[in-house]
Tab-separated table of C-alpha atoms in Angstrom:
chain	number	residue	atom	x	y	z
X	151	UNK	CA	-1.456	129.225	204.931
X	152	UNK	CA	-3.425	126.300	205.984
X	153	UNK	CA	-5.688	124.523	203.702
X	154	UNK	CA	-8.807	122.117	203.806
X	155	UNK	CA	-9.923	119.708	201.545
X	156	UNK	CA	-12.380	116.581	201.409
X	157	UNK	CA	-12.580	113.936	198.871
X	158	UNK	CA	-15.457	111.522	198.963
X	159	UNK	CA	-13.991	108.407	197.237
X	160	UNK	CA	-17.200	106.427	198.402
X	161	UNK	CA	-20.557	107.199	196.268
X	162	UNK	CA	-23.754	108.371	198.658
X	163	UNK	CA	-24.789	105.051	198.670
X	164	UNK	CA	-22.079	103.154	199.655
X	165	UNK	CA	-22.438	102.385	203.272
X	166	UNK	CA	-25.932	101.443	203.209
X	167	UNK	CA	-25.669	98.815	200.201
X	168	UNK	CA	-22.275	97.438	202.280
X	169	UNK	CA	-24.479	96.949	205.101
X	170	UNK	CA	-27.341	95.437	203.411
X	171	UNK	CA	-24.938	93.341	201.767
X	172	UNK	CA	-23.170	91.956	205.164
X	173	UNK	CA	-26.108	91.738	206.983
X	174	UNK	CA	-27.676	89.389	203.999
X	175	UNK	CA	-24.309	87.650	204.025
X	176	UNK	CA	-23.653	87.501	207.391
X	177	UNK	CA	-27.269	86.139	209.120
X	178	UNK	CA	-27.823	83.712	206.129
X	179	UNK	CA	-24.778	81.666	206.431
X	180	UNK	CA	-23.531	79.038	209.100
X	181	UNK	CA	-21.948	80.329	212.144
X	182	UNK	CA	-23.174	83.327	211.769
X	183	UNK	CA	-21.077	86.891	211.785
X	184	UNK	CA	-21.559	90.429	211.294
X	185	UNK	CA	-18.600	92.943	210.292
X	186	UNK	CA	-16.876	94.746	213.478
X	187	UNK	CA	-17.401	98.148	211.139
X	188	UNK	CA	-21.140	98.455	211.687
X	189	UNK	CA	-20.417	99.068	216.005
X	190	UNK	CA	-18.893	102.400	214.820
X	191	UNK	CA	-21.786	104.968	214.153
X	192	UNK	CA	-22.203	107.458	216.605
X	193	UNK	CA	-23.349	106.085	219.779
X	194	UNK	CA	-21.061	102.821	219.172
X	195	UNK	CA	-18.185	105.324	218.497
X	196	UNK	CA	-18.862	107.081	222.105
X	197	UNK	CA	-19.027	103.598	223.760
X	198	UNK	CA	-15.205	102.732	222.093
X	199	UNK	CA	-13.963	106.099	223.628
X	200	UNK	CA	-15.689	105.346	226.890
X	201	UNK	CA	-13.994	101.344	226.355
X	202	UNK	CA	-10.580	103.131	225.748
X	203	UNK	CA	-10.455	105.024	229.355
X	204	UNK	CA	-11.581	101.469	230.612
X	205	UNK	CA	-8.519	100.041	233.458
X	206	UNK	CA	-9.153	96.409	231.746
X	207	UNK	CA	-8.622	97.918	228.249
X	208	UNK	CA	-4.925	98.925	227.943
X	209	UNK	CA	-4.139	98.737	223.833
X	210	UNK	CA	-4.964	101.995	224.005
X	211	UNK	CA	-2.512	103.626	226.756
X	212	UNK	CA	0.282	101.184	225.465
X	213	UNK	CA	0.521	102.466	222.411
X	214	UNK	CA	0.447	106.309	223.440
X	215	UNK	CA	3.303	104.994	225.720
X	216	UNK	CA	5.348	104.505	222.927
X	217	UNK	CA	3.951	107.328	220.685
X	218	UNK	CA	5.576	109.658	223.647
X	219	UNK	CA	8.748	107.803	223.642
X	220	UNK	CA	9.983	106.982	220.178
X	221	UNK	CA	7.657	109.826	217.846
X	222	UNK	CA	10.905	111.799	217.945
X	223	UNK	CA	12.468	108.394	216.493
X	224	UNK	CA	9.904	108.048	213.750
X	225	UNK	CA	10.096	111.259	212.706
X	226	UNK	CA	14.159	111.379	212.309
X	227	UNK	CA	13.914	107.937	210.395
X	228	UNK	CA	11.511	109.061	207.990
X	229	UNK	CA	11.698	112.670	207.091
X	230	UNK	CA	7.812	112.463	206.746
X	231	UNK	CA	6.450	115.521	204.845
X	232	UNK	CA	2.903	113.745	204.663
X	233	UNK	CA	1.533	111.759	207.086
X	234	UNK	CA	-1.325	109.798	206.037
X	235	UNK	CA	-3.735	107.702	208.588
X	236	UNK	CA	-6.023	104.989	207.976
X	237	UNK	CA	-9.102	104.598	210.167
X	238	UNK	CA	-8.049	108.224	211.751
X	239	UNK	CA	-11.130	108.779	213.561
X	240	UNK	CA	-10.853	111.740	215.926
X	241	UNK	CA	-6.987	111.937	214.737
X	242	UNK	CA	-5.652	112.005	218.661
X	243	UNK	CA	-3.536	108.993	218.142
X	244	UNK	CA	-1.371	110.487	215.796
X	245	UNK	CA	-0.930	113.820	217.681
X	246	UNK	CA	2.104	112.753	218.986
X	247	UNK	CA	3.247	112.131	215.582
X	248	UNK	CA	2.087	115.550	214.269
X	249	UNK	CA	3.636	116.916	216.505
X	250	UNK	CA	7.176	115.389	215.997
X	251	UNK	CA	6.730	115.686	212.239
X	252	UNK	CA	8.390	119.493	211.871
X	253	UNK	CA	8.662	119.458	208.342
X	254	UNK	CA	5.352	118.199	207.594
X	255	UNK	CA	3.352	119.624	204.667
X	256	UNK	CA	0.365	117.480	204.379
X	257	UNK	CA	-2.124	114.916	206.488
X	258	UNK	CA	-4.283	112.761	204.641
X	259	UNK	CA	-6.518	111.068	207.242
X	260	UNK	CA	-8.482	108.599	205.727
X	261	UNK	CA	-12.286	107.556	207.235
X	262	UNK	CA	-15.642	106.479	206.599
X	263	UNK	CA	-17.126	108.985	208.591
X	264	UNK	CA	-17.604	112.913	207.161
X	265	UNK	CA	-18.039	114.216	210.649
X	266	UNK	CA	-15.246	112.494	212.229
X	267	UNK	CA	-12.856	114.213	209.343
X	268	UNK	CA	-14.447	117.659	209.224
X	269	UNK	CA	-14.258	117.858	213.569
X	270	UNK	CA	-10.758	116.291	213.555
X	271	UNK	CA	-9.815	118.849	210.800
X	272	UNK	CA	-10.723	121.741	212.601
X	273	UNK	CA	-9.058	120.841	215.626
X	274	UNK	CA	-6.250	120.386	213.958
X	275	UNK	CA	-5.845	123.575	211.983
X	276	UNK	CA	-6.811	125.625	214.975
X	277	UNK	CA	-3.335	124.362	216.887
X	278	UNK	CA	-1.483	123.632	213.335
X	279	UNK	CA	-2.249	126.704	211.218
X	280	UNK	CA	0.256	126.094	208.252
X	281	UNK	CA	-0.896	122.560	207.813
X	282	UNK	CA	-1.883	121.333	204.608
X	283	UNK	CA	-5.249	119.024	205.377
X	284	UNK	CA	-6.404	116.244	202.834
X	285	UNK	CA	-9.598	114.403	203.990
X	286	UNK	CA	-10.653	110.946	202.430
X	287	UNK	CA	-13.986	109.851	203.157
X	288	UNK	CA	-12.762	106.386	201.997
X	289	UNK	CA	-13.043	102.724	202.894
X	290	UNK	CA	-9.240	101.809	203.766
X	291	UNK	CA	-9.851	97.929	203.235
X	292	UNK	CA	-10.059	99.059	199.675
X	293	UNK	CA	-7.760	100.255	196.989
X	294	UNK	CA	-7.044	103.962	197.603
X	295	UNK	CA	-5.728	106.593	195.404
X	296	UNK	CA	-3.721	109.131	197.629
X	297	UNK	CA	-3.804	113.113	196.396
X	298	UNK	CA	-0.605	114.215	195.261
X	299	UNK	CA	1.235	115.346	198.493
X	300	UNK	CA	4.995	115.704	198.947
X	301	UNK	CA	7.389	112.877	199.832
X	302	UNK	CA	8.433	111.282	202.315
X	303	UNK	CA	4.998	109.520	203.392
X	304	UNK	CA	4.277	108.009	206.208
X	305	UNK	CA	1.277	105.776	206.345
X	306	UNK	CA	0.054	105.218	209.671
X	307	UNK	CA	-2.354	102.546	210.321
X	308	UNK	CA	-2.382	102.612	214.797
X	309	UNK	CA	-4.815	100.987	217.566
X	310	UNK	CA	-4.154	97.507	216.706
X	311	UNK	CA	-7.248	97.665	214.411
X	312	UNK	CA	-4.967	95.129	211.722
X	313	UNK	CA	-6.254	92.478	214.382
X	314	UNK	CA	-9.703	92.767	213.205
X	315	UNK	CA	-8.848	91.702	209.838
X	316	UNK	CA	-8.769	87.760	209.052
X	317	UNK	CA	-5.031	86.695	207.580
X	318	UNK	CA	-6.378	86.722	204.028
X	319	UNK	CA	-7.234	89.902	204.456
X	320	UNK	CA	-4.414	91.173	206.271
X	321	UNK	CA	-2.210	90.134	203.351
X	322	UNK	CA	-4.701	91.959	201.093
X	323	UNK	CA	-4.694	94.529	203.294
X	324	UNK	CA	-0.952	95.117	203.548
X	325	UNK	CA	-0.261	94.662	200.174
X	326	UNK	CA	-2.732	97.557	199.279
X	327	UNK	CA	-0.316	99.309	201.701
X	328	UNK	CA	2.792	98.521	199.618
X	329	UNK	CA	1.029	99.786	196.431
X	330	UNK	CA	0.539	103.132	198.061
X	331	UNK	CA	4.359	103.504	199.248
X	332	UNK	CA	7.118	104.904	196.869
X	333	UNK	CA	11.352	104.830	197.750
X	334	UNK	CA	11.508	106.172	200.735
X	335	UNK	CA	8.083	106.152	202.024
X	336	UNK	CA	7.475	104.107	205.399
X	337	UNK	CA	4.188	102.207	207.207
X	338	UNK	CA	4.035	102.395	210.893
X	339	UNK	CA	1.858	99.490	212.219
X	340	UNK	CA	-0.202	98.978	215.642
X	341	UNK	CA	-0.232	95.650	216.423
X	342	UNK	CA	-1.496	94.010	220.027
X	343	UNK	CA	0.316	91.306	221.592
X	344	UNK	CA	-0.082	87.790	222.582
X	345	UNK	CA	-0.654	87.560	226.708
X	346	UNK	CA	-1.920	85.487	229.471
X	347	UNK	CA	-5.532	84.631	228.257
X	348	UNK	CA	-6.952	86.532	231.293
X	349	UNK	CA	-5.536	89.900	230.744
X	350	UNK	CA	-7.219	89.791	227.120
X	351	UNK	CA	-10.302	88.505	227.621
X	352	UNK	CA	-10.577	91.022	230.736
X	353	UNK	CA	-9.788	93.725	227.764
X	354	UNK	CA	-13.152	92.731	226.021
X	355	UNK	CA	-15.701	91.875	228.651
X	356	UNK	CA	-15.100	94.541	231.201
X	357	UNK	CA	-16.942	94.538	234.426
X	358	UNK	CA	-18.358	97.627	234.131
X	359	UNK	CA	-20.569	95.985	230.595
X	360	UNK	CA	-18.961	98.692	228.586
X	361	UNK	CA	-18.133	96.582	225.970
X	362	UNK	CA	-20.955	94.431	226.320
X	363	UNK	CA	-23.226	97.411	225.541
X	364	UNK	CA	-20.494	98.072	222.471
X	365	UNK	CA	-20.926	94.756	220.876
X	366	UNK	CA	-24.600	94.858	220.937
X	367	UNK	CA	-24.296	98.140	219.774
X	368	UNK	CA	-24.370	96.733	216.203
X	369	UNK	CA	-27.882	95.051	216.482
X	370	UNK	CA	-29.013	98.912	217.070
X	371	UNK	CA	-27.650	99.968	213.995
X	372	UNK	CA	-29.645	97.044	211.842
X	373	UNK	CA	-32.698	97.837	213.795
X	374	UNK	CA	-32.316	101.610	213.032
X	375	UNK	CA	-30.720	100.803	209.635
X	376	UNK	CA	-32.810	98.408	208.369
X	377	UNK	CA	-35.916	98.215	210.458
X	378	UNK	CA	-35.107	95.313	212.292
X	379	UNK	CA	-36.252	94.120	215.583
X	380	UNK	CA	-33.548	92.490	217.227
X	381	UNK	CA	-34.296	92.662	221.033
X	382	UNK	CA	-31.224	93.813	222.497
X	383	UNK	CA	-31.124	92.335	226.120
X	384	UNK	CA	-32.066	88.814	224.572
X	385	UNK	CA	-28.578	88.631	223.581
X	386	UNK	CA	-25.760	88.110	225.539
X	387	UNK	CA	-22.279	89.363	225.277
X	388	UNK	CA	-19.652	86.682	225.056
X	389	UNK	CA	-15.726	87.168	224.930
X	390	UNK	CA	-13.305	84.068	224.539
X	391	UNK	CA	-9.314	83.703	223.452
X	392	UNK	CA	-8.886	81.405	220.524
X	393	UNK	CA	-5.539	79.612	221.584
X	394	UNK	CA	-4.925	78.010	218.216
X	395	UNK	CA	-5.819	81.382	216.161
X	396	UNK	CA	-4.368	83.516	218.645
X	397	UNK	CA	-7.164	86.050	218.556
X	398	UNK	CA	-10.231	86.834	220.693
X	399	UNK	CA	-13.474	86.576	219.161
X	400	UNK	CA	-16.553	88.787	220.617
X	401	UNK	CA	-19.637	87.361	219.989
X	402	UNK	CA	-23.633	87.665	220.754
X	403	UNK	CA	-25.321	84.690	222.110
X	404	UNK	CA	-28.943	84.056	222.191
X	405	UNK	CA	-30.062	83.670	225.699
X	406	UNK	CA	-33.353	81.948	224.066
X	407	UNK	CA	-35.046	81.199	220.780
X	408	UNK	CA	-36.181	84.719	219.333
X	409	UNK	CA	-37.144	85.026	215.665
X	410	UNK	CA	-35.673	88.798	214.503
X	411	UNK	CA	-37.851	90.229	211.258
X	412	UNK	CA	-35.370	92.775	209.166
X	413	UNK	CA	-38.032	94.480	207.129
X	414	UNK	CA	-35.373	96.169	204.821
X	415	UNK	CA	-34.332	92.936	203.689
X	416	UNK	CA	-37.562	91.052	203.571
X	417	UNK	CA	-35.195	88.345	205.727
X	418	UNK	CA	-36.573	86.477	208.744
X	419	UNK	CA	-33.809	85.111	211.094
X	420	UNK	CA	-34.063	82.166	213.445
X	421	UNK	CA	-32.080	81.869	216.227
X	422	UNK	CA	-32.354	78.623	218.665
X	423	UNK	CA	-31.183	79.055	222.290
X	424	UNK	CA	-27.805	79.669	222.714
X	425	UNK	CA	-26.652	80.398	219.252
X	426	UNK	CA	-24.123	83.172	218.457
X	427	UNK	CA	-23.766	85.795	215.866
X	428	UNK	CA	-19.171	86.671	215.823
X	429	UNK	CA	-19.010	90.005	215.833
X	430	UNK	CA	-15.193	90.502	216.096
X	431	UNK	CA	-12.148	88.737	215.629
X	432	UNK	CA	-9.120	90.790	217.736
X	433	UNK	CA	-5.607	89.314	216.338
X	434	UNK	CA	-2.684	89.576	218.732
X	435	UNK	CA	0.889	89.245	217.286
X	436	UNK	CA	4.290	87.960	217.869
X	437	UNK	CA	7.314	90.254	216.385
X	438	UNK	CA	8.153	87.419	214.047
X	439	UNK	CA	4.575	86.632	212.780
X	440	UNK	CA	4.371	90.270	211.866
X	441	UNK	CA	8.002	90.871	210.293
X	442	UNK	CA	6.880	87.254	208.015
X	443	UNK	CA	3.512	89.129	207.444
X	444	UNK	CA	5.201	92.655	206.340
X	445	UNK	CA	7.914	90.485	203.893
X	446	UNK	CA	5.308	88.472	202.558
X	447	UNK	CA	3.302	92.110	201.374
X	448	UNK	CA	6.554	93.616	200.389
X	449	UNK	CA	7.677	95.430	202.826
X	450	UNK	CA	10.368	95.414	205.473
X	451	UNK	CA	10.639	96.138	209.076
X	452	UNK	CA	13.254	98.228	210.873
X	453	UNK	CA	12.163	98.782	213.875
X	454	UNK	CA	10.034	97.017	216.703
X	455	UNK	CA	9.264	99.334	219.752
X	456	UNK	CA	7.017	97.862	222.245
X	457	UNK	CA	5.455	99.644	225.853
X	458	UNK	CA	7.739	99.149	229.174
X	459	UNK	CA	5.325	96.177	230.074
X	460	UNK	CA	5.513	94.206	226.359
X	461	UNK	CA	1.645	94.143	225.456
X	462	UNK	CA	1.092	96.010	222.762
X	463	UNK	CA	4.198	96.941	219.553
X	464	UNK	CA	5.006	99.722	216.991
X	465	UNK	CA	6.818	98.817	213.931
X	466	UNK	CA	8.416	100.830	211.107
X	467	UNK	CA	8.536	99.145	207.501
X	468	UNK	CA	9.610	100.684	204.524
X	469	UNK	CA	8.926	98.819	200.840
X	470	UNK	CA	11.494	96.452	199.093
């Protein structure tokens, strides 16, 4: 018998003081940078499906690649009764996964978004009617509590969205992960690859201005949010590969000099010509900056899997 429950570890509130607080933060200081979180509410989260059917934008078909071929794999190695999934959106990543899982009890996907959890849930339950279902409406940068499900766990964190997390927060990040894993548990971790600099910047500044429309996406929200008046088309969409970081950073560039008013925060922001707000930072990985990454956090890999063409890598970790 299939059961459904949601758990709002985030008060009412939440959201709207974090983006208050990072737009303050973010417009105020020198460069200036907004959070990639704030492109996801609705309309931003149509544009990211729309990016992921994109031919430039291939993270997304890699890793399904080797979902297909090695789910069968992860599920042998771990004995997963509960899977659990950070950032789990619309859930179809891990379908593969579910699917593989036969002795699975329990998912535990973990969002900010009610709607996403509640529509993803009921999808689920219609094709998986013995399923035990454990929604978090949760912010997975932060410490989480997980509801008592049983063991093994498998904490799946997929899309390569590690990559828009700056190394401090990475380790953070991953050693939150550790916390949450018990003997025997595992982490399976989406990471996107270094490449030639053309096939990634193609990735994030499509020619059909997909993307483009995605990264301005996030002024909307502020104006919407917090009655701003950002002019959208006065700001141009800019992609570039940071060799010595080895990321790509999406950014918004002031064609011209445009004051924005954000009433909610009584803040007036000056921008002169050609001055950029960094929306995004995109990590890509090499198998041994990730392994060093995992060890330092506690945990260890045993396995690498990567697509037939090498651009984009699954790994299994379990904790030391």
């Amino acid at each position: 018998m299939s059961t459904f429950q949601l758990t709002r570890t985030l008060p009412d509130d939440a959201m709207a003081a974090a983006l208050r607080a990072d737009v303050m933060h973010g417009l105020t200081r020198t460069p200036k940078e907004l959070p990639p979180k704030w492109f996801y509410d609705a309309r931003g989260s149509e544009l990211f499906e729309e990016i992921t059917r994109l031919p430039e934008y291939y993270p997304t078909r890699a890793e399904r690649e080797i979902l297909v071929a090695r789910s069968a794999r992860i599920a042998a190695e771990t004995g997963a009764r509960t899977l659990v999934e950070l950032g789990s959106g619309s859930s179809e990543k891990t379908r593969h996964i579910l699917d593989a899982l036969t002795e699975l009890h329990s998912y535990v996907p973990v969002d900010v978004s009610e709607s996403a959890l509640t529509g993803a849930a009921e999808a689920l339950l219609a094709e998986r009617p013995e399923l035990h279902v454990h929604a978090l409406i949760a912010d997975f940068t932060r410490s989480l509590t997980l509801p008592e499900t049983p063991g093994p766990r498998l904490v799946a964190f997929l899309g390569g969205t590690i990559g828009n997390l700056l190394p401090g927060e990475r380790q953070a990040f991953l050693r939150s992960v550790r916390a949450m894993l018990s003997p025997g548990d595992a982490l399976l971790l989406g990471t996107d690859l270094v490449k030639e600099e053309a096939v990634l910047v193609a990735a994030y500044d499509d020619a059909a201005g997909v993307t483009a429309e995605f990264n301005r996406n996030v002024l909307a929200v502020i104006n919407r949010e917090l009655g701003a008046d950002f002019p959208l088309d006065d700001f141009a969409h800019v992609a570039l590969w940071n060799a010595e970081e080895e990321w790509i950073e999406m950014r918004l560039r002031a064609r011209d000099a445009v004051t924005v008013k954000i009433r909610e925060l009584d803040l007036v922001v000056s921008f002169v010509a050609g001055e950029e707000i960094r929306t995004e930072v995109s990590a890509k990985f090499r198998q041994e900056g990730v392994r060093a990454e995992l060890a330092e956090a506690g945990l260890k890999m045993s396995e690498w899997w990567t697509d037939a063409a090498g651009r984009f890598a699954l790994s299994l970790s379990t904790a030391v």
